[in-house]
Amino acid sequence: MMRRFQLYAAAVLVAISVAACGQSDTVTNRNVRAKLLDASQQTRQVFAMTKDGVVTLSGTVESDSARQLAVRLARETTGVKDVID
């Protein structure tokens, strides 16, 4: 009975640890990039790099509104903690 409880407790701790880690930077970056490609012709030349949940955007846009759109799309992406543009 005690052994079964120990296994159950270990499984719960592993599940909590995995959930706390969140998604990887690779997945976050892929999701940001997909949003930028899908949103507008204006954001297709914006590139993203993600490290520790912080997305750095680079590239060229034609207007400040296109830059703001790219920043907003990145900020709204799951896993993004901050955006640098």
Tab-separated table of C-alpha atoms in Angstrom:
chain	number	residue	atom	x	y	z
A	1	MET	CA	0.000	0.000	0.000
A	2	MET	CA	2.805	2.436	0.868
A	3	ARG	CA	4.636	1.621	-2.367
A	4	ARG	CA	1.529	2.406	-4.407
A	5	PHE	CA	1.173	5.772	-2.633
A	6	GLN	CA	4.834	6.606	-3.350
A	7	LEU	CA	4.367	5.830	-7.046
A	8	TYR	CA	1.213	7.924	-7.174
A	9	ALA	CA	2.931	10.856	-5.432
A	10	ALA	CA	5.885	10.635	-7.820
A	11	ALA	CA	3.558	10.638	-10.840
A	12	VAL	CA	1.746	13.722	-9.532
A	13	LEU	CA	5.041	15.562	-8.988
A	14	VAL	CA	6.204	14.744	-12.518
A	15	ALA	CA	2.904	15.971	-13.976
A	16	ILE	CA	3.136	19.228	-12.036
A	17	SER	CA	6.741	19.748	-13.150
A	18	VAL	CA	5.889	19.221	-16.810
A	19	ALA	CA	2.909	21.583	-16.619
A	20	ALA	CA	4.993	24.275	-14.922
A	21	CYS	CA	7.636	24.200	-17.646
A	22	GLY	CA	5.204	25.507	-20.260
A	23	GLN	CA	5.891	25.264	-23.939
A	24	SER	CA	9.315	25.475	-25.462
A	25	ASP	CA	10.796	28.529	-27.139
A	26	THR	CA	10.756	26.601	-30.415
A	27	VAL	CA	7.000	26.096	-30.244
A	28	THR	CA	6.430	29.697	-29.154
A	29	ASN	CA	8.592	30.992	-31.994
A	30	ARG	CA	6.788	28.820	-34.525
A	31	ASN	CA	3.421	30.098	-33.308
A	32	VAL	CA	4.518	33.754	-33.474
A	33	ARG	CA	5.910	33.261	-36.972
A	34	ALA	CA	2.691	31.590	-38.136
A	35	LYS	CA	0.636	34.535	-36.849
A	36	LEU	CA	2.917	37.012	-38.605
A	37	LEU	CA	2.646	35.119	-41.896
A	38	ASP	CA	-1.120	34.732	-41.691
A	39	ALA	CA	-2.043	38.204	-40.463
A	40	SER	CA	-1.051	40.568	-43.199
A	41	GLN	CA	1.190	41.081	-46.170
A	42	GLN	CA	2.749	43.855	-44.077
A	43	THR	CA	4.045	41.481	-41.398
A	44	ARG	CA	5.502	38.804	-43.677
A	45	GLN	CA	8.977	40.363	-43.585
A	46	VAL	CA	9.069	40.396	-39.790
A	47	PHE	CA	11.154	37.661	-38.214
A	48	ALA	CA	10.996	36.341	-34.676
A	49	MET	CA	13.569	34.873	-32.328
A	50	THR	CA	12.472	33.529	-28.945
A	51	LYS	CA	14.617	32.936	-25.870
A	52	ASP	CA	13.157	32.207	-22.443
A	53	GLY	CA	9.741	33.380	-23.628
A	54	VAL	CA	11.043	36.760	-24.809
A	55	VAL	CA	10.405	37.343	-28.511
A	56	THR	CA	12.692	39.656	-30.456
A	57	LEU	CA	11.185	40.925	-33.696
A	58	SER	CA	13.312	42.137	-36.592
A	59	GLY	CA	12.841	42.938	-40.245
A	60	THR	CA	11.262	45.725	-42.218
A	61	VAL	CA	7.733	47.041	-42.292
A	62	GLU	CA	6.182	49.816	-44.353
A	63	SER	CA	4.494	51.666	-41.520
A	64	ASP	CA	4.286	52.122	-37.786
A	65	SER	CA	0.854	50.476	-37.822
A	66	ALA	CA	2.406	47.326	-39.344
A	67	ARG	CA	5.065	47.363	-36.603
A	68	GLN	CA	2.366	47.717	-33.945
A	69	LEU	CA	0.421	44.843	-35.496
A	70	ALA	CA	3.477	42.578	-35.392
A	71	VAL	CA	4.122	43.457	-31.747
A	72	ARG	CA	0.474	42.887	-30.804
A	73	LEU	CA	0.360	39.517	-32.566
A	74	ALA	CA	3.525	38.388	-30.803
A	75	ARG	CA	2.283	39.564	-27.388
A	76	GLU	CA	-1.003	37.669	-27.853
A	77	THR	CA	0.791	34.387	-28.547
A	78	THR	CA	0.723	31.752	-25.829
A	79	GLY	CA	4.102	31.363	-24.153
A	80	VAL	CA	5.300	34.898	-24.859
A	81	LYS	CA	6.451	36.745	-21.737
A	82	ASP	CA	7.727	39.906	-23.439
A	83	VAL	CA	8.363	41.346	-26.904
A	84	ILE	CA	11.336	43.395	-28.061
A	85	ASP	CA	10.937	45.198	-31.390
